[in-house]
Coordinates of C-alpha atoms and ligand atoms in Angstrom, one line a residue:
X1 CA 200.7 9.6 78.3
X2 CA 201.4 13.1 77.5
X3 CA 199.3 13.6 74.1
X4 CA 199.1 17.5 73.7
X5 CA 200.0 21.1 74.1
X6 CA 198.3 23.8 74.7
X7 CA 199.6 27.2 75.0
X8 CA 198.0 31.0 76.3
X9 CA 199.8 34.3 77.5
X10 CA 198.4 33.6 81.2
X11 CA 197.2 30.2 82.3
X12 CA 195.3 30.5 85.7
X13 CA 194.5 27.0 87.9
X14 CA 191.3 27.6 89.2
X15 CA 188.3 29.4 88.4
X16 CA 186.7 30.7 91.8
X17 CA 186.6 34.3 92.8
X18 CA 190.3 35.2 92.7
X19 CA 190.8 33.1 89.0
X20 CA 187.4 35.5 87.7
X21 CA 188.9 38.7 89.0
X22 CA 192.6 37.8 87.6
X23 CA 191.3 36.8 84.5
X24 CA 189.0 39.7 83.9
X25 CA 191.9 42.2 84.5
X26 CA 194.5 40.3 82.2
X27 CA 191.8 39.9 79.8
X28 CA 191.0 43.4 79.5
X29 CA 194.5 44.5 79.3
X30 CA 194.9 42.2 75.8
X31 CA 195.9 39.3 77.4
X32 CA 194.6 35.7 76.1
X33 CA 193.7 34.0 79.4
X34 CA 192.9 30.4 79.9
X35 CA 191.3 29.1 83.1
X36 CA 191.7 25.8 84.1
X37 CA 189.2 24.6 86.3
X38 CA 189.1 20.5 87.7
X39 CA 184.8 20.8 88.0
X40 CA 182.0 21.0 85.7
X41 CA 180.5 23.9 84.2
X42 CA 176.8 24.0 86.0
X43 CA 174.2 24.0 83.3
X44 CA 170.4 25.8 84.1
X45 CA 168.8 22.9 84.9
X46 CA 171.3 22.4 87.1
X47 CA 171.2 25.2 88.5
X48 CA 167.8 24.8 89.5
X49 CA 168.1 21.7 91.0
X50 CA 170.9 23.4 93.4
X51 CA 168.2 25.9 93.9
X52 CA 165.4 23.4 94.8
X53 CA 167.4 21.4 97.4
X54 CA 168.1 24.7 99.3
X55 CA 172.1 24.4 99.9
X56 CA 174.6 23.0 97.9
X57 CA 176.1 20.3 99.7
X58 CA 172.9 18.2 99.0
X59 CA 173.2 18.6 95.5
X60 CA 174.1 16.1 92.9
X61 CA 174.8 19.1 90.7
X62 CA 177.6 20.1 92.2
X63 CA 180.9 18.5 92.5
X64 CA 182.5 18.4 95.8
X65 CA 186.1 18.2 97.2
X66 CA 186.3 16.2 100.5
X67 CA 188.7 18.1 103.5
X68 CA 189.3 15.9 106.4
X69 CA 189.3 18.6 109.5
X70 CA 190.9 17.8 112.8
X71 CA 190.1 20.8 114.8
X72 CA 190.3 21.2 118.5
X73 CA 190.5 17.4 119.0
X74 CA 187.3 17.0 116.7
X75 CA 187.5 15.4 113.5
X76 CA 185.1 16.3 111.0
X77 CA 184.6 16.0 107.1
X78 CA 183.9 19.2 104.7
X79 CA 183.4 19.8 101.6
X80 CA 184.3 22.7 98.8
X81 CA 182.5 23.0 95.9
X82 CA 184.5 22.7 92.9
X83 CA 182.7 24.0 89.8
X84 CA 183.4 26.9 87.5
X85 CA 183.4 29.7 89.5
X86 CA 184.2 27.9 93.1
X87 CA 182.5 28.8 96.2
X88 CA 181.6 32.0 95.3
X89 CA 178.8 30.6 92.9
X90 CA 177.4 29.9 96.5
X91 CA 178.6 32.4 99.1
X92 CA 176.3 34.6 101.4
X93 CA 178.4 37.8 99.3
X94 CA 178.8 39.8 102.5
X95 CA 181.6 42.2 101.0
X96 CA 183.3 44.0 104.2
X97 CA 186.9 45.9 103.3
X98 CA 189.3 45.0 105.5
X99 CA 190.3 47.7 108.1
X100 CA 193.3 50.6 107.3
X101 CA 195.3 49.5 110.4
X102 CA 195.1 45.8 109.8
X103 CA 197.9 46.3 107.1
X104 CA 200.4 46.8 109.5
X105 CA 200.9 43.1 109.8
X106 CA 200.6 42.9 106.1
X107 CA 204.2 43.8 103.1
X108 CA 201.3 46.0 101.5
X109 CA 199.4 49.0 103.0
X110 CA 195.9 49.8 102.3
X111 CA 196.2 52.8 100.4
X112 CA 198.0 50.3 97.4
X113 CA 194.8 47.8 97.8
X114 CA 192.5 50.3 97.9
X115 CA 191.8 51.1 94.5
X116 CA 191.4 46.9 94.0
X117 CA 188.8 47.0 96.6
X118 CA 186.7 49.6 94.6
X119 CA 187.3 48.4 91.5
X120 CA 185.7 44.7 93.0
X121 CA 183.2 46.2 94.4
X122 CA 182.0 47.5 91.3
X123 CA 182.9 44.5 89.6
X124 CA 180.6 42.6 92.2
X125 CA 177.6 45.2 92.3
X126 CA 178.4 45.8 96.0
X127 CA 176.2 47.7 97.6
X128 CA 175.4 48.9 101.4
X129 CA 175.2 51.5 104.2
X130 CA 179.1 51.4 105.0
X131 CA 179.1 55.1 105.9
X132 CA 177.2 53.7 109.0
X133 CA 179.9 51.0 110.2
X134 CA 182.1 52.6 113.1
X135 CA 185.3 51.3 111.5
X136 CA 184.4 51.7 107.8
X137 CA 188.3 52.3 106.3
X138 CA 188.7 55.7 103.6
X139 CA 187.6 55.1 100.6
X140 CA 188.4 56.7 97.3
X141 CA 184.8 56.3 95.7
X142 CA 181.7 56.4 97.8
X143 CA 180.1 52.7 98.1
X144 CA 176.4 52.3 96.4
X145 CA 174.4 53.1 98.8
X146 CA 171.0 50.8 99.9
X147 CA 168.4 53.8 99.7
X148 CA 165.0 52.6 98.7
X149 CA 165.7 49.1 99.8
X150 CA 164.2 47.9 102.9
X151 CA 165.3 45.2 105.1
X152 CA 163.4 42.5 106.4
X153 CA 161.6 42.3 109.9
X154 CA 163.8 40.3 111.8
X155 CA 166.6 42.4 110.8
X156 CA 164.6 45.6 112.1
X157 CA 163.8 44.2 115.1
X158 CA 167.8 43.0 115.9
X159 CA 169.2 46.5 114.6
X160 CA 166.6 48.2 116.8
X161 CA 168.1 46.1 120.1
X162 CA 171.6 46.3 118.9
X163 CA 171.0 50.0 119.0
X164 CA 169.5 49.5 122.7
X165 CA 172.7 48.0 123.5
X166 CA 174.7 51.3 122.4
X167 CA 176.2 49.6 119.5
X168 CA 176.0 50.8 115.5
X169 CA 174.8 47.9 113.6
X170 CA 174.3 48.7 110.1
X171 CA 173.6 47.4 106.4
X172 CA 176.4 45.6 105.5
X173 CA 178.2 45.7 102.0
X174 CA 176.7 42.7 99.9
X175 CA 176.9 41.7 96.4
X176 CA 173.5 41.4 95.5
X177 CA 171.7 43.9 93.4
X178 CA 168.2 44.2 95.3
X179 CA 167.0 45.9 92.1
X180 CA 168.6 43.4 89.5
X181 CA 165.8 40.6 89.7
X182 CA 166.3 39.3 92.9
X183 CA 163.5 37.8 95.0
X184 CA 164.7 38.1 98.9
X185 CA 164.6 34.4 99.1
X186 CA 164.6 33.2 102.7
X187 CA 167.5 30.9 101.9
X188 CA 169.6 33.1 99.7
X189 CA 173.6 31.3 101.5
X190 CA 174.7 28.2 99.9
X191 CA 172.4 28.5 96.4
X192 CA 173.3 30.1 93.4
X193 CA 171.3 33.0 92.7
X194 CA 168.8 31.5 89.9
X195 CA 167.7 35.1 88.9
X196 CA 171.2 36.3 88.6
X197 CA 171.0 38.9 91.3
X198 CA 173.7 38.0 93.5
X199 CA 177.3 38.2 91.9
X200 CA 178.6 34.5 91.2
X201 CA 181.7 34.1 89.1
X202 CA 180.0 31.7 86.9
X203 CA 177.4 34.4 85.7
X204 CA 180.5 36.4 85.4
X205 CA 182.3 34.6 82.9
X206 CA 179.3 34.3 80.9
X207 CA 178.6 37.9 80.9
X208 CA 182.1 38.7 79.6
X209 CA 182.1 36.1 77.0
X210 CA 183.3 38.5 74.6
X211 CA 187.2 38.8 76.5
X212 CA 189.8 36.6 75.5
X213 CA 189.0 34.1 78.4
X214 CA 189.1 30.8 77.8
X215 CA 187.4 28.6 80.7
X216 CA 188.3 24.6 80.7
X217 CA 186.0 22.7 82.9
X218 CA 187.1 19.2 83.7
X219 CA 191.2 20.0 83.6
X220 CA 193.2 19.2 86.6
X221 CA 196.5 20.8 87.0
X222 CA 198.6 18.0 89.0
X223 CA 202.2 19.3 88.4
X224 CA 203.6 22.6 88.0
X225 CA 207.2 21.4 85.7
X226 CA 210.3 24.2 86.2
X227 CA 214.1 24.9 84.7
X228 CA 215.8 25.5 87.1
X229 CA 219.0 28.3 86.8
X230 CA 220.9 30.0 89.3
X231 CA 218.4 28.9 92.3
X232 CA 215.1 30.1 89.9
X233 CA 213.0 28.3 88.8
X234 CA 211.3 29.5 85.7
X235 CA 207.7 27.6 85.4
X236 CA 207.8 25.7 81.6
X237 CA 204.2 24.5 81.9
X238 CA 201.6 22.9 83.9
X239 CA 200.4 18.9 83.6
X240 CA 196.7 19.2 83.5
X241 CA 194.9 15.9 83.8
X242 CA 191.4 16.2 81.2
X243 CA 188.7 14.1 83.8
X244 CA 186.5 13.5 80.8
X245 CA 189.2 12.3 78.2
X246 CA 191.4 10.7 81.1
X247 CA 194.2 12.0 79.1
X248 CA 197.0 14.5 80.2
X249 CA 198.0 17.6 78.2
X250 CA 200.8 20.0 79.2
X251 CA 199.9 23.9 78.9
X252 CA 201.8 26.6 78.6
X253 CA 202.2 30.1 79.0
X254 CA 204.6 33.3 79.6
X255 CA 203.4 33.6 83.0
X256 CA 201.0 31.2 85.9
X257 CA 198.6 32.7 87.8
X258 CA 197.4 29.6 90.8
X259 CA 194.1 30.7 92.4
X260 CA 193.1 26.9 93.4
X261 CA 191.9 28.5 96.8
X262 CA 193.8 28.5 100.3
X263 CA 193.1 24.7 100.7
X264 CA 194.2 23.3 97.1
X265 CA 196.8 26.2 96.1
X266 CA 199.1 24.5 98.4
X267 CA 198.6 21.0 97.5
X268 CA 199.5 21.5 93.8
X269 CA 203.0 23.4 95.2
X270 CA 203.5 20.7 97.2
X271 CA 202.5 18.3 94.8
X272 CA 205.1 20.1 92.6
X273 CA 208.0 20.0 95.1
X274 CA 208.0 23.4 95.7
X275 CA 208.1 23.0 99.9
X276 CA 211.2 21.7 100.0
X277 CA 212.6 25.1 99.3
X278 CA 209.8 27.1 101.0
X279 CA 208.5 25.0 104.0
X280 CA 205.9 27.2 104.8
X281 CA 203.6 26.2 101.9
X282 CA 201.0 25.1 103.6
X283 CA 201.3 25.8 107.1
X284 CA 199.6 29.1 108.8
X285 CA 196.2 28.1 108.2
X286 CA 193.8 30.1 109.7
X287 CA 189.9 29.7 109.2
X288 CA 188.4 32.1 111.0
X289 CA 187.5 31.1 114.8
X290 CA 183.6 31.3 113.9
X291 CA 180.5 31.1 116.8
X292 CA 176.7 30.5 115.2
X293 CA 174.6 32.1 117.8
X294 CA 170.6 31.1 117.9
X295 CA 168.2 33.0 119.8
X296 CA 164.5 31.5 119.9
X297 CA 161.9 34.0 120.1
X298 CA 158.3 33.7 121.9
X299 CA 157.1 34.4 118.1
X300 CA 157.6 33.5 114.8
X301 CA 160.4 36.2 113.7
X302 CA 161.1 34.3 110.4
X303 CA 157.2 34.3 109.1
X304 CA 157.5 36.7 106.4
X305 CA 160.4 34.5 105.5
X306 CA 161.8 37.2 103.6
X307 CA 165.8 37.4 103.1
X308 CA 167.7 38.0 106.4
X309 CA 171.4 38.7 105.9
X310 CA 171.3 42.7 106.6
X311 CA 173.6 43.7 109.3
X312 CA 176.4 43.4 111.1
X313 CA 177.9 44.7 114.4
X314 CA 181.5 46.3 114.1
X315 CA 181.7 47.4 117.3
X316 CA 184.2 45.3 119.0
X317 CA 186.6 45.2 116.4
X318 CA 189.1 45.9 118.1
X319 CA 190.1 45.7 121.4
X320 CA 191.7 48.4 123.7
X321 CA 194.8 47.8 122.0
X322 CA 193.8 48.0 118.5
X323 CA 194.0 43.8 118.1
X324 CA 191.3 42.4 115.9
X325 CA 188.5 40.9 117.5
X326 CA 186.0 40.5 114.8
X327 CA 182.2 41.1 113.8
X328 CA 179.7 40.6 114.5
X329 CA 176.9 39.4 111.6
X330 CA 173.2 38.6 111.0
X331 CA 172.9 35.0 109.7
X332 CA 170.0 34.0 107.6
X333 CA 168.5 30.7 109.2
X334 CA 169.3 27.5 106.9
X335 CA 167.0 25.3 105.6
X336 CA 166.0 22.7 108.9
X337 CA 167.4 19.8 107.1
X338 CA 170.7 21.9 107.3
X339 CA 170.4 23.5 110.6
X340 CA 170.4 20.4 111.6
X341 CA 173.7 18.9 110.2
X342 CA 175.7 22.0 111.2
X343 CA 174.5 22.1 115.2
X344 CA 174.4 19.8 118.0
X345 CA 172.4 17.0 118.6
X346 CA 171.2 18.5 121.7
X347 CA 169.6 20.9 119.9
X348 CA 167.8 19.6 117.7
X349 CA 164.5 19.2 119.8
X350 CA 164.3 23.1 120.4
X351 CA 165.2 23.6 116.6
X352 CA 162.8 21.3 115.1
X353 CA 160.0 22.4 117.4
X354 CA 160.7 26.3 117.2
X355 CA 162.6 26.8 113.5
X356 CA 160.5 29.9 112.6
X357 CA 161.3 31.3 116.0
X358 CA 164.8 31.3 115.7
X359 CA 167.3 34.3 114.8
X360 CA 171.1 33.8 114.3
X361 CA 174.2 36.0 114.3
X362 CA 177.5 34.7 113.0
X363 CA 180.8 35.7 114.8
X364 CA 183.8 35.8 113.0
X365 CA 186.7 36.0 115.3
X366 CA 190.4 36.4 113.8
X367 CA 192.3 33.8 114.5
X368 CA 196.2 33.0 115.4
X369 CA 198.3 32.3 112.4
X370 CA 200.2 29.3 113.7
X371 CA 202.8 27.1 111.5
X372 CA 201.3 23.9 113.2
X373 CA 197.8 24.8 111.5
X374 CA 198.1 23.4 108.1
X375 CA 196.8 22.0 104.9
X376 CA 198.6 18.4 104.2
X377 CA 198.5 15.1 101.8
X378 CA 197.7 11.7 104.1
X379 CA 199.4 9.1 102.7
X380 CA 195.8 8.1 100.8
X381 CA 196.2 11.7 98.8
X382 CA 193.7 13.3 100.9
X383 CA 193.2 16.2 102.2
X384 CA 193.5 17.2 105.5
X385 CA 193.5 20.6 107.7
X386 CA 194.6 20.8 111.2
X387 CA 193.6 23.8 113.1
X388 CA 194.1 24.5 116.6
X389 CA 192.6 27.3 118.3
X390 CA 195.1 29.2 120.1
X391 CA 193.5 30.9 123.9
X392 CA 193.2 34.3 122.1
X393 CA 191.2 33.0 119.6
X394 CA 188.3 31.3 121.7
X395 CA 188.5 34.5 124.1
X396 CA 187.7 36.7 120.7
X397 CA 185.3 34.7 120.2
X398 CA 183.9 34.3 123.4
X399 CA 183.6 38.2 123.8
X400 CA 181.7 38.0 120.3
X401 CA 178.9 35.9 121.3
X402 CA 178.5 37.2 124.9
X403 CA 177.7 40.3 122.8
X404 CA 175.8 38.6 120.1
X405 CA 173.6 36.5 122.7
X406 CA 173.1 40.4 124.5
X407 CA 171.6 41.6 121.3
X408 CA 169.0 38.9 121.0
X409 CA 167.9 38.9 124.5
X410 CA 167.2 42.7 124.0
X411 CA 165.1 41.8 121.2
X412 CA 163.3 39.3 123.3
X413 CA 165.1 35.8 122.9
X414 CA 163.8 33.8 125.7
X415 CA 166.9 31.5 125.0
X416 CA 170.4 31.7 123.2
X417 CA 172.5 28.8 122.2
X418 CA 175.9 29.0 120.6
X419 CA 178.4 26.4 119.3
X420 CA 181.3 26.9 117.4
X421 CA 181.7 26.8 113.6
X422 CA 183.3 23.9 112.0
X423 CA 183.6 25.7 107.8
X424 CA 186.7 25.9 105.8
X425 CA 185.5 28.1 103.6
X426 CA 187.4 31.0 105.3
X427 CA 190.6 29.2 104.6
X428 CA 193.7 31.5 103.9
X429 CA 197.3 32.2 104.9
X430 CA 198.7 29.0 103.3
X431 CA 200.9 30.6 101.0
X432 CA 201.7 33.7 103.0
X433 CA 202.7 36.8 101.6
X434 CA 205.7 38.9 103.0
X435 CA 209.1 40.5 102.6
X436 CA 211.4 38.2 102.7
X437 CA 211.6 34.4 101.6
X438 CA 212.4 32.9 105.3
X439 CA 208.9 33.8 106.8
X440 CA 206.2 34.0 103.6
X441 CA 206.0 32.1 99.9
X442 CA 205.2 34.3 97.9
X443 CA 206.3 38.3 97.9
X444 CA 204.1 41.3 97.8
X445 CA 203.4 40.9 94.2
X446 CA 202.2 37.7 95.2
X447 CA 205.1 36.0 92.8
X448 CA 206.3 32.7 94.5
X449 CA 209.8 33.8 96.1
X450 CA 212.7 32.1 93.7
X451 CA 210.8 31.7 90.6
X452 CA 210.5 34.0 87.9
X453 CA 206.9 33.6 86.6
X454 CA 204.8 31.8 88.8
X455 CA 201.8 33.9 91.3
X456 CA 199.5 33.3 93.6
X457 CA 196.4 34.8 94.0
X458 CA 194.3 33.5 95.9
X459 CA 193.4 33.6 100.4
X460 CA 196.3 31.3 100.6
X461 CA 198.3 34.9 100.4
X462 CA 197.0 36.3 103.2
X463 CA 199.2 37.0 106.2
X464 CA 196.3 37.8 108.7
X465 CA 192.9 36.3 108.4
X466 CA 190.9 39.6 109.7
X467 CA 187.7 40.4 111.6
X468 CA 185.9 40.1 108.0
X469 CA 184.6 37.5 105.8
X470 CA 187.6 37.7 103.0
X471 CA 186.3 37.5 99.7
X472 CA 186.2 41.6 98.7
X473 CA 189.8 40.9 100.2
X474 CA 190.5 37.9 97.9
X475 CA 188.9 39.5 94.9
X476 CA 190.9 43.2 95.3
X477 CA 194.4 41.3 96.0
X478 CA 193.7 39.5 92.7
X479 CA 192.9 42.4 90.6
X480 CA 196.2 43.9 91.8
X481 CA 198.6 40.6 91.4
X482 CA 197.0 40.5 87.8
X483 CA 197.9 44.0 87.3
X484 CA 201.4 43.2 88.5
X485 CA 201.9 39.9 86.3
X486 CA 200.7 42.1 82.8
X487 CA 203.4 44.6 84.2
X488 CA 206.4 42.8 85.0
Ligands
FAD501 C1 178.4 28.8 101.5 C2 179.5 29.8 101.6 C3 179.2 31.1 102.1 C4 180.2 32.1 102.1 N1 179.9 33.4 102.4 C5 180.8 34.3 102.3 C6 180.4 35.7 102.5 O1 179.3 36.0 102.8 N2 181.4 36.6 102.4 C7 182.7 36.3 102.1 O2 183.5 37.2 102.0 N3 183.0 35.0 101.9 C8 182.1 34.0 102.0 N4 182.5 32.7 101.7 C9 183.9 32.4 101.3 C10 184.2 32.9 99.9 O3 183.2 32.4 99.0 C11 185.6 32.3 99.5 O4 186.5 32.8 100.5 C12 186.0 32.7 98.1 O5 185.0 32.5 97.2 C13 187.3 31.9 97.8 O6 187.6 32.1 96.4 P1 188.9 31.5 95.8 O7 188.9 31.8 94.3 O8 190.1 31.8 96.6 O9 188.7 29.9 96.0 P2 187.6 28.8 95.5 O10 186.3 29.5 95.4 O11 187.8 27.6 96.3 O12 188.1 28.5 94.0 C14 189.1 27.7 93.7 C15 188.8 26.9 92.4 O13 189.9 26.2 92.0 C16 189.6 24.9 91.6 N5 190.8 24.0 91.7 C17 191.4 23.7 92.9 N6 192.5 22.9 92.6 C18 192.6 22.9 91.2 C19 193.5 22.2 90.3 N7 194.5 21.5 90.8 N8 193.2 22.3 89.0 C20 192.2 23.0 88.5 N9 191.3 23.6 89.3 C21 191.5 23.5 90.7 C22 188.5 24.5 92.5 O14 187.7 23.4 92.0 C23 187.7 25.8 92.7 O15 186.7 25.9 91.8 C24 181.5 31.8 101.6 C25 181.8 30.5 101.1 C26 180.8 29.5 101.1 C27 181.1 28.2 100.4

């Protein structure tokens, strides 16, 4: 039954990354802004407990949305965290741009993102030694730089042999304030930063209190409802499903922001019959074609256990003609328990025996945007991606680890083992932005094509999925759709 109304100026669906940085901007331009979001809000206690079991997914804090992948053959179940603030409460916050000539495949060029990405980065408290990265795009303000912060051992040792190798690793942009509290934890990826020095869009919210923005845990948008006159559709409000009253109330607003994330964006448009008009909701998924590489050291590399996320390897970025290839990037080793789950059984004797030996690098590859990659429904209502490598994509990511496996040898890995990544939490493309309605969703504003007050601002906009890990991407595309929508 349909008991209430609620109604706002902007209501945005989802409360991750992209629905912090749209909110923010339409809140500070006098906006009243509310934020539906189908989790909980974490409490501290919480917060702790997320802390003390090392990685999210073993939480019971945290509330978890289950994606059935079929990659490559291999089926496999994942899971997105789905609290206020999404999977950025959680990320490892590297905060790469993405580079100038990658735009050329996009309906926007840098130069009109570019502003966004500063303005996130200062929104995030990015800081790092981009001037360093080979590829590092122009930027209109200089980046805080790392001086006076010193990186771990490991990270020393793999920089020095990355050098060795004629490459130019270097401290890469994160969103952690060294200098704001924070403790270097060894396991810094998949927690939420208890001291508040990483950048989490539930700190975020509560920091900004004071802006009109009005953050509903527990609400479910299941239907986006239209008029429909002359072929546009003009959204008239959202069913939202309350988890904790079990009742439904409709909200509505002048304009509807969706930033539900690259996986669930698409399953309320689709939900709402809005693929029957633009059949490419959902399809081009792409995920990132991702390699963990481990090398196992003679010695303890990880005994100082001191935070190890410092640098990455842009050297092969692009090929001989200008494709994306990708990066290369130091990974922090998990918590065993977690190694564990993420690599092959066969490895498992070498990692149990040796885990403060090991080193890791992540390589993230770009991948093919294919239609037949997609996010769908099973008849059951659950989610499921399929993603198919295409031969470009394993070859870029080949070429990655072959250099990533080079770099730990030099540092004096007596073995390397890679495997490839299984994660969706690179998900974009799924609502694809682009000039005209046959081959994208929504257009470079990010407004769905044939409606007249419905956006999307979230990865699921992406045409390309880049050589970088997308959330400075994701948070400077949402700054500038919000802009847009208080515009138009
Ligand atoms: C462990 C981890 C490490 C990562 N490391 C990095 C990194 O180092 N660098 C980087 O760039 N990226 C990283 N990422 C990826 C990055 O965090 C994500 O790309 C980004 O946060 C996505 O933001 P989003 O707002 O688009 O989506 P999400 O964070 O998924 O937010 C979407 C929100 O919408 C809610 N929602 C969905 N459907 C509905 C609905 N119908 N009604 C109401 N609410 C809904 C969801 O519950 C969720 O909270 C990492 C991710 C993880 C999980």
């Amino acid at each position: 039954m349909e008991k209430q109304e609620v109604t706002t100026d902007i209501l945005v669906i989802g409360s991750g990354l992209a629905g912090c940085m749209a909110s923010y901007k339409l809140a500070t331009k006098g906006k009243s802004v509310i934020v539906l979001e189908q989790g909980p809000q974490l409490d501290p206690k919480q917060i702790d407990e997320i802390f003390d079991k090392q990685t999210f997914n073993n939480s019971t804090s945290v509330s978890l949305v289950e994606v059935e992948k079929l990659q490559d053959g291999k089926r496999s179940t994942r899971y997105l965290p789905a609290n206020v603030g999404g999977q950025a409460n959680f990320y490892a916050a590297v905060s790469l741009r993405m580079r100038k000539q990658e735009f050329d495949k996009w309906p926007i060029n840098y130069d009109d993102v570019e502003k966004y990405y500063s303005e996130a980065e200062k929104l995030l408290h990015v800081n790092g030694n981009c001037q360093d990265d080979p590829y590092d795009p122009p930027r209109s303000e200089a980046l805080k730089n790392l001086d006076g912060v010193e990186m771990g051992p490991c990270a020393k040792l793999l920089k020095n042999a990355a050098q060795k190798c004629g490459m130019h690793p270097f401290s890469h942009p994160i969103a952690i304030d060294f200098h704001a509290g924070c403790k270097r934890c060894f396991v810094c990826n998949q927690r939420l930063c208890p001291f508040g020095a990483k950048f989490a869009p539930l700190r975020f919210y509560e920091k900004n209190h004071s802006l009109p923005i009005d953050v509903r845990p527990h609400h479910k948008a299941v239907e986006i409802q239209f008029d429909v006159q002359n072929d546009c559709k003009k959204v008239t409000g959202v069913k939202v499903y309350n988890i904790q009253t079990k009742q439904y109330i409709i909200f509505k607003a002048e304009k509807y922001i969706i930033a539900s994330g690259a996986i669930q964006t698409p399953i309320l448009l689709m939900k709402s019959g809005l693929d029957k008009s633009l059949p490419l909701i959902g399809k081009n998924l792409m995920v990132h074609s991702l390699g963990l590489v481990l090398g196992f050291f003679p010695f303890a590399i990880n005994k100082a256990k001191d935070f190890e996320k410092w640098i990455s390897i842009t050297d092969f970025y692009f090929d001989d003609d200008n494709n994306v290839q990708g990066t290369i990037q130091q990974n922090e080793i998990m918590a065993p328990m977690y190694v564990l789950e993420k690599t092959p059984r066969w490895t498992h004797f070498f990692i149990k025996k040796f885990y403060y030996n090991i080193s890791q690098f992540l390589v993230i590859a770009q991948d093919d945007a294919l239609v037949e990659n997609q996010v769908r429904l099973t008849g059951d209502d659950k989610i499921q991606v399929i993603q198919n490598s295409t031969a470009d994509d394993i070859k870029r990511k080949k070429l990655l680890i072959k250099k990533a496996k080079k770099v730990l040898h030099k540092a004096g890995a007596w073995l390397t083992l890679s495997f490839g990544g299984l994660s969706v939490y690179h998900a974009c493309g799924t609502c694809k932005m682009g000039k005209d309605k046959v081959d994208s969703v929504v257009d470079a504003k990010g407004k769905v094509w044939d409606t007249e007050n419905l956006y999307v601002a979230d990865a699921s906009i992406m045409p390309t999925s880049s050589g970088v890990n997308p959330s400075l991407t994701i948070a400077a595309n949402a700054l500038r759709i919000a802009d847009y929508v208080c515009h138009e």
